[in-house]
XYZ file of N, CA and C in Angstrom:
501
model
N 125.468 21.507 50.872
C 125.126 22.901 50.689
C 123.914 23.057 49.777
N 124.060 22.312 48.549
C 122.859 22.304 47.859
C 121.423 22.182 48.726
N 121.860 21.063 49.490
C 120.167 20.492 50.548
C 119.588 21.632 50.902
N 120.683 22.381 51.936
C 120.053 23.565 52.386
C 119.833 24.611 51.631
N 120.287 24.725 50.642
C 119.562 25.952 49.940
C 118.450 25.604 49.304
N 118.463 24.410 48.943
C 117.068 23.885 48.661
C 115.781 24.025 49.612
N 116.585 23.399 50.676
C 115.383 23.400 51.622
C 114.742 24.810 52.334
N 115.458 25.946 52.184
C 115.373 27.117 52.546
C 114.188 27.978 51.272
N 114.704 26.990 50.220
C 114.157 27.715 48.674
C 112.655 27.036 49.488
N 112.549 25.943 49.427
C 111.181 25.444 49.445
C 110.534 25.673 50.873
N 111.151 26.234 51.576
C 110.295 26.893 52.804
C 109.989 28.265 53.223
N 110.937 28.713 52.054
C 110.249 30.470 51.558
C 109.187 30.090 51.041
N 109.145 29.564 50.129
C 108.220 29.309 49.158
C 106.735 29.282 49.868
N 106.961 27.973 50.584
C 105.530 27.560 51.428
C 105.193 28.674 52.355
N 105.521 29.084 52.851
C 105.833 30.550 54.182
C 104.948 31.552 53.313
N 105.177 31.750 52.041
C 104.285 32.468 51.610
C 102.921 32.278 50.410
N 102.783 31.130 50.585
C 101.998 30.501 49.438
C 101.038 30.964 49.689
N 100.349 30.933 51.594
C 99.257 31.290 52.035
C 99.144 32.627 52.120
N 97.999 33.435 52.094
C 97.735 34.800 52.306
C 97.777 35.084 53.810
N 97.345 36.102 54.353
C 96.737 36.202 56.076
C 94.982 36.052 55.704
N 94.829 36.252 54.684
C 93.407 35.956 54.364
C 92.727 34.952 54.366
N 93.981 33.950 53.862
C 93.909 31.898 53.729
C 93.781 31.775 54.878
N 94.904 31.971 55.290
C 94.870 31.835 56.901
C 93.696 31.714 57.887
N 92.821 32.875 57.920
C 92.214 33.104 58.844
C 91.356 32.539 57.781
N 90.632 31.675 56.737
C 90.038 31.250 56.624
C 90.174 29.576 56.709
N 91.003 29.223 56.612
C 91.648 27.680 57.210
C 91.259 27.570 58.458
N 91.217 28.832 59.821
C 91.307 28.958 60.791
C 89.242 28.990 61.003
N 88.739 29.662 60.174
C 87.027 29.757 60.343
C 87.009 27.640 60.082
N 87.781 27.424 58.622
C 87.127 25.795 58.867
C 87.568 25.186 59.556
N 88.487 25.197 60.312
C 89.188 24.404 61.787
C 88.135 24.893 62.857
N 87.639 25.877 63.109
C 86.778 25.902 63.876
C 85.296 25.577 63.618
N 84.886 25.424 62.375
C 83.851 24.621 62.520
C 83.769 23.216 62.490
N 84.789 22.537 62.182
C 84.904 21.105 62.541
C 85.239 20.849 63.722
N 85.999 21.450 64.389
C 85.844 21.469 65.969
C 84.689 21.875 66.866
N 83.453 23.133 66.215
C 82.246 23.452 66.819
C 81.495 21.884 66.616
N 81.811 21.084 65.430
C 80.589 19.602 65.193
C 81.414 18.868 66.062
N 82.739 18.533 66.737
C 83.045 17.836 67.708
C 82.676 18.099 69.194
N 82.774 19.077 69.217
C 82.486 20.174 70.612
C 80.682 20.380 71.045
N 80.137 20.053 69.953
C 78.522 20.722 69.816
C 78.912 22.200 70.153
N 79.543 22.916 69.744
C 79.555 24.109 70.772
C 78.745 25.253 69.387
N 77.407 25.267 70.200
C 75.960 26.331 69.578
C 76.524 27.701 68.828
N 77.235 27.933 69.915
C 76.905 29.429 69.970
C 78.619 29.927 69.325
N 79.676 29.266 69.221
C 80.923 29.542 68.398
C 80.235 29.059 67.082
N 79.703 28.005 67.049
C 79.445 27.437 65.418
C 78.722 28.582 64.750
N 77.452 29.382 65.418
C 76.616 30.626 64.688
C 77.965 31.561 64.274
N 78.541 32.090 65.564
C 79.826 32.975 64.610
C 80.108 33.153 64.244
N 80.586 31.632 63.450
C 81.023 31.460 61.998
C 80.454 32.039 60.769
N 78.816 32.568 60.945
C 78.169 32.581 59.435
C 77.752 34.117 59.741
N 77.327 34.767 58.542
C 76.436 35.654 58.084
C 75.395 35.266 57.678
N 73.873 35.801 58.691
C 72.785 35.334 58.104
C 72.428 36.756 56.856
N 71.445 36.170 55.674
C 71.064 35.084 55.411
C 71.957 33.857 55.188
N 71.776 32.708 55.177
C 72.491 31.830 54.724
C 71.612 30.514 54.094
N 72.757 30.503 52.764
C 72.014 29.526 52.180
C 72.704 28.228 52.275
N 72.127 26.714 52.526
C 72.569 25.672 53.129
C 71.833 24.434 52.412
N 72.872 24.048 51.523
C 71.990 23.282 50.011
C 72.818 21.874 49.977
N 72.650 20.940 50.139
C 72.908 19.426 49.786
C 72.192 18.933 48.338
N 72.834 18.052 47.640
C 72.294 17.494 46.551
C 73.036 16.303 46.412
N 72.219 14.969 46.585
C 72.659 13.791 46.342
C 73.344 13.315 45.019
N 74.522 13.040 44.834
C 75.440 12.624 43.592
C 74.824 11.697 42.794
N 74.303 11.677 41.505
C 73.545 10.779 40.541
C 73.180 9.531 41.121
N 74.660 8.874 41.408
C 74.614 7.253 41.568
C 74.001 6.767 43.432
N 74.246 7.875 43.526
C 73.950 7.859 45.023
C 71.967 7.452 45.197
N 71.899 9.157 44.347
C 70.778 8.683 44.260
C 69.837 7.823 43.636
N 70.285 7.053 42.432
C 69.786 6.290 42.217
C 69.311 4.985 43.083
N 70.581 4.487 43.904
C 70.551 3.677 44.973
C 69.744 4.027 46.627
N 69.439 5.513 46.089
C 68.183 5.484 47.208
C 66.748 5.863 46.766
N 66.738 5.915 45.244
C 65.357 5.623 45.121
C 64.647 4.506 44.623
N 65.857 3.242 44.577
C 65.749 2.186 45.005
C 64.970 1.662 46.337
N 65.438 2.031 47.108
C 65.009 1.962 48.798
C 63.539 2.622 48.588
N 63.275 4.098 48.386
C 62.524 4.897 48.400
C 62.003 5.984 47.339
N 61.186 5.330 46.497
C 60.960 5.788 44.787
C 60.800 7.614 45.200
N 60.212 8.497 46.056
C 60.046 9.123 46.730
C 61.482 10.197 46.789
N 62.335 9.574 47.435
C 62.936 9.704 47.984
C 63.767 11.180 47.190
N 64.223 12.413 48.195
C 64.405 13.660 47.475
C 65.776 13.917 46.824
N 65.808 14.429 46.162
C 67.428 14.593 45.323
C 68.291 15.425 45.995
N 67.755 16.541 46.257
C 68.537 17.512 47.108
C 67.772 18.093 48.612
N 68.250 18.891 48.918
C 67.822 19.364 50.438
C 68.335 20.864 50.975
N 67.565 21.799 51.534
C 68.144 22.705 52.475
C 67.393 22.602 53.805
N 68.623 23.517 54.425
C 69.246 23.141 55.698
C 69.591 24.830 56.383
N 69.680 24.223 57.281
C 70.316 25.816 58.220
C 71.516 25.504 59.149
N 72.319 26.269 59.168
C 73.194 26.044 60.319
C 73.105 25.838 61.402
N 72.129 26.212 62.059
C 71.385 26.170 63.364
C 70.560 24.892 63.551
N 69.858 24.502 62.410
C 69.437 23.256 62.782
C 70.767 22.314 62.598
N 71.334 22.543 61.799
C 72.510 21.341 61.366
C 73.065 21.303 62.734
N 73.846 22.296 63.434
C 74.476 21.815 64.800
C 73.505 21.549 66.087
N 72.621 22.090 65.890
C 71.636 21.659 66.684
C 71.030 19.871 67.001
N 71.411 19.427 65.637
C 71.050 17.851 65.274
C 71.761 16.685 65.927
N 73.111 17.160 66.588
C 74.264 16.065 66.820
C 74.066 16.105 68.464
N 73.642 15.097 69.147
C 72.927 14.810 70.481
C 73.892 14.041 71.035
N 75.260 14.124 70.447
C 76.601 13.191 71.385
C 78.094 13.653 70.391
N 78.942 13.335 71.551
C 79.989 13.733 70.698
C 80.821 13.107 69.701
N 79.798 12.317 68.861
C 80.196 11.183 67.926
C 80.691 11.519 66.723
N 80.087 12.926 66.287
C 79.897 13.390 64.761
C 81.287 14.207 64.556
N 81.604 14.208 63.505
C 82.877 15.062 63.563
C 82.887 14.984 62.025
N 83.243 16.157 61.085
C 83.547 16.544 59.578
C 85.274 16.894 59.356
N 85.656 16.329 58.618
C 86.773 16.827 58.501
C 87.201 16.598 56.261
N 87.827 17.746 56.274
C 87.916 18.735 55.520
C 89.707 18.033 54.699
N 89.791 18.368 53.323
C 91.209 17.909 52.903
C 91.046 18.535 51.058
N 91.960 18.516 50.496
C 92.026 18.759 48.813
C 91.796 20.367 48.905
N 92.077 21.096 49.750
C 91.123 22.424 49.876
C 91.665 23.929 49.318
N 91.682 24.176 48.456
C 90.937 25.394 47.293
C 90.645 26.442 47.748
N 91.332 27.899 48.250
C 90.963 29.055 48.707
C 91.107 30.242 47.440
N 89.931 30.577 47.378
C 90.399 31.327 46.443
C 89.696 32.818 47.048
N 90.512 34.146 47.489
C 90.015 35.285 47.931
C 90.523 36.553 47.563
N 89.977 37.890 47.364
C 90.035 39.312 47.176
C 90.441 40.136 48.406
N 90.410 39.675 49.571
C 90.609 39.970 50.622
C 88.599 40.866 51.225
N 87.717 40.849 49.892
C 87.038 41.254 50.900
C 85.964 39.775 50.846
N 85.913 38.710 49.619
C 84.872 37.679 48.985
C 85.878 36.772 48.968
N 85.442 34.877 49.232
C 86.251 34.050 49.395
C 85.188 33.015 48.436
N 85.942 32.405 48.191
C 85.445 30.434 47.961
C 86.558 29.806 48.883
N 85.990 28.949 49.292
C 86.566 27.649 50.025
C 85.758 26.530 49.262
N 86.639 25.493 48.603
C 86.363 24.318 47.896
C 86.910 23.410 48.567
N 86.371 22.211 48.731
C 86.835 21.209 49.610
C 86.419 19.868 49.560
N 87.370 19.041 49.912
C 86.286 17.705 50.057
C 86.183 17.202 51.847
N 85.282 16.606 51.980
C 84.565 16.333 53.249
C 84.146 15.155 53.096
N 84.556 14.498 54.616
C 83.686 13.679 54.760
C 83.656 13.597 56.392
N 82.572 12.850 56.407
C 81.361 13.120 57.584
C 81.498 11.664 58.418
N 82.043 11.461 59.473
C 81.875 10.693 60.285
C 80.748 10.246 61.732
N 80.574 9.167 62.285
C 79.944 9.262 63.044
C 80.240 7.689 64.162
N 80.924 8.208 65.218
C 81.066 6.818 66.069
C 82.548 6.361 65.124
N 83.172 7.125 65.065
C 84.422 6.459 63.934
C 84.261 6.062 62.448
N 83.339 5.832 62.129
C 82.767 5.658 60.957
C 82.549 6.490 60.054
N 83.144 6.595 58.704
C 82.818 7.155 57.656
C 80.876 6.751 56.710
N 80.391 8.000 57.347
C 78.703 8.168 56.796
C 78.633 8.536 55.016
N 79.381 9.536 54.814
C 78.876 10.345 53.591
C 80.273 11.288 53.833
N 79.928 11.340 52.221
C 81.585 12.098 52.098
C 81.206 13.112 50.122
N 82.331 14.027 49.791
C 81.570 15.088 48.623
C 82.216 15.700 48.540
N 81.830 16.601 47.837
C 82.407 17.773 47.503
C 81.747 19.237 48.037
N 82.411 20.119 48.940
C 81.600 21.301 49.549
C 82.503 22.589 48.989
N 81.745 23.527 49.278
C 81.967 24.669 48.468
C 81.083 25.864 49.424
N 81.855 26.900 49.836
C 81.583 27.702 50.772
C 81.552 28.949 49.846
N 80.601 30.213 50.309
C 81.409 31.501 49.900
C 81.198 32.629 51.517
N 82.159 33.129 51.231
C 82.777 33.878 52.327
C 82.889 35.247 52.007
N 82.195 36.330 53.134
C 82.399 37.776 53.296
C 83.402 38.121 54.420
N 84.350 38.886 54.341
C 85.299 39.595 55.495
C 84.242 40.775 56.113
N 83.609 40.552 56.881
C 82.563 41.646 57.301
C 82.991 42.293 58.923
N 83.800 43.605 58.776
C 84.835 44.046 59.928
C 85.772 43.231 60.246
N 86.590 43.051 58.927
C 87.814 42.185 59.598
C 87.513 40.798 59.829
N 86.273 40.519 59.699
C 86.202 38.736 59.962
C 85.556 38.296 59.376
N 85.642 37.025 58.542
C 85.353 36.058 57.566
C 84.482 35.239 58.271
N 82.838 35.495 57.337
C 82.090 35.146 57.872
C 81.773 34.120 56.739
N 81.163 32.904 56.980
C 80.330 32.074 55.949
C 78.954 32.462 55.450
N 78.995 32.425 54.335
C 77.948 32.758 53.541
C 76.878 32.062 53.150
N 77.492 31.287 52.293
C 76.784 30.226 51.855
C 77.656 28.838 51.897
N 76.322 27.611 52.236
C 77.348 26.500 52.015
C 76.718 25.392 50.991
N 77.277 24.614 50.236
C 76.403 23.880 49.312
C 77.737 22.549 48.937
N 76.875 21.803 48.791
C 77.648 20.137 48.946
C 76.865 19.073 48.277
N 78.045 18.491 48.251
C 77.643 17.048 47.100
C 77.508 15.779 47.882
N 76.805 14.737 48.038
C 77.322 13.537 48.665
C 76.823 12.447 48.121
N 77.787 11.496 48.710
C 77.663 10.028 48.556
C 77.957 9.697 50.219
N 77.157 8.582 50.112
C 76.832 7.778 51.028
C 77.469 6.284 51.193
N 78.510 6.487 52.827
C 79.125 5.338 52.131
C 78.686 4.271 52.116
N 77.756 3.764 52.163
C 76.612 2.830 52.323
C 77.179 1.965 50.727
N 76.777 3.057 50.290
C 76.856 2.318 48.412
C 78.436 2.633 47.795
N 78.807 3.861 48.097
C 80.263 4.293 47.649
C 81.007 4.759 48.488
N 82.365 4.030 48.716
C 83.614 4.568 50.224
C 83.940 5.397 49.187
N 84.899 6.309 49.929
C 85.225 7.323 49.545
C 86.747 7.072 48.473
N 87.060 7.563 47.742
C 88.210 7.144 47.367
C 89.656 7.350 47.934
N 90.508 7.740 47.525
C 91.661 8.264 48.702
C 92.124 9.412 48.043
N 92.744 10.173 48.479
C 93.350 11.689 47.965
C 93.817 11.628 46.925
N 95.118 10.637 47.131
C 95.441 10.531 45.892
C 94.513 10.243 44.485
N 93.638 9.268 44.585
C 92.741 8.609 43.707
C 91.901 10.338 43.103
N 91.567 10.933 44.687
C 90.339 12.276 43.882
C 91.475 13.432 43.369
N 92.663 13.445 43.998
C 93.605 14.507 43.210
C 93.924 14.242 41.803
N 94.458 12.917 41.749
C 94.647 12.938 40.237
C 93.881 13.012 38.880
N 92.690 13.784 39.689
C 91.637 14.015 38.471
C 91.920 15.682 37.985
N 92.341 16.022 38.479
C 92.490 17.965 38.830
C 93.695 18.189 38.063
C-alpha cells in the first residue's frame, strides 16, 4: 500500500512539474532537432522570430588548441538560422539536446541546455546553449540563440552525470 501511494505521490508530482508553456517549448526544441535531421527549410524558419541573434563562442581550452592549428583563428562567430539549416547537404547531422532548464512568464522564456552536435554518428562539438523565447499569438517563437563549444577533437564530452554534478 505504501508503494502505491508513493508512486501516485510521485506521479502527481511529475504530471505537474511541467507548465503547458514547458511543454510547448520542449515541443519547439523537439522540432528543431528533428528540422536538422529532416533538413526540413521551411518548418525550421517557424521556429524563430526574426530579428535573430545567432552567436557561438569557442570555450577557452578549445580555443587555445585551435590557435595552435591557426594563430588567426576566430574566438567566436555569428550565424543565422537560415544559413545554419541551409549548411547540412545529407541527412547525417542531427543535435540533440539534455540537462535542460526552462525558465518562463508565459509571455518570455530561457531554454538552457546542453547539446551536442553529431555528424555520420559521430560526436563533432558539444556546449552549453541558451535560447530566449517570445509567445507571439500563442506560439513560442525563438529569439535568440547563443552557445558554447568544444570540439571533440581535443575534449569528448563528459557524461550527464559528470556535467550535473556541478549544479
Amino acid at each position: 500500500m505504501k508503494t502505491l501511494i508513493l508512486t501516485l505521490l510521485l506521479s502527481f508530482n511529475f504530471s505537474f512539474a511541467q507548465t503547458k508553456d514547458e511543454t510547448e517549448i520542449r515541443k519547439v526544441m523537439e522540432e528543431f532537432m528533428q528540422c536538422i535531421k529532416t533538413r526540413d527549410e521551411a518548418k525550421f524558419a517557424s521556429l524563430f522570430q526574426d530579428p535573430v541573434l545567432w552567436t557561438g563562442i569557442y570555450n577557452d581550452r578549445t580555443q587555445a588548441k585551435r590557435l595552435e592549428k591557426n594563430p588567426k583563428a576566430e574566438y567566436y562567430f555569428t550565424d543565422d538560422y537560415k544559413a545554419f539549416i541551409r549548411g547540412f547537404k545529407d541527412n547525417k547531422s542531427e543535435e540533440k539536446f539534455d540537462n535542460i532548464k526552462i525558465i518562463e512568464d508565459g509571455a518570455v522564456a530561457s531554454a538552457n541546455f546542453d547539446y551536442s552536435f553529431w555528424y555520420d554518428g559521430k560526436m563533432e562539438n558539444w556546449g552549453k546553449e541558451i535560447w530566449t523565447l517570445m509567445k507571439i499569438h500563442g506560439i513560442w517563437k525563438i529569439t535568440s540563440v547563443t552557445f558554447s563549444m568544444d570540439l571533440t577533437e581535443y575534449f569528448p564530452q563528459p557524461s550527464l552525470k559528470e556535467r550535473t554534478k556541478k549544479q
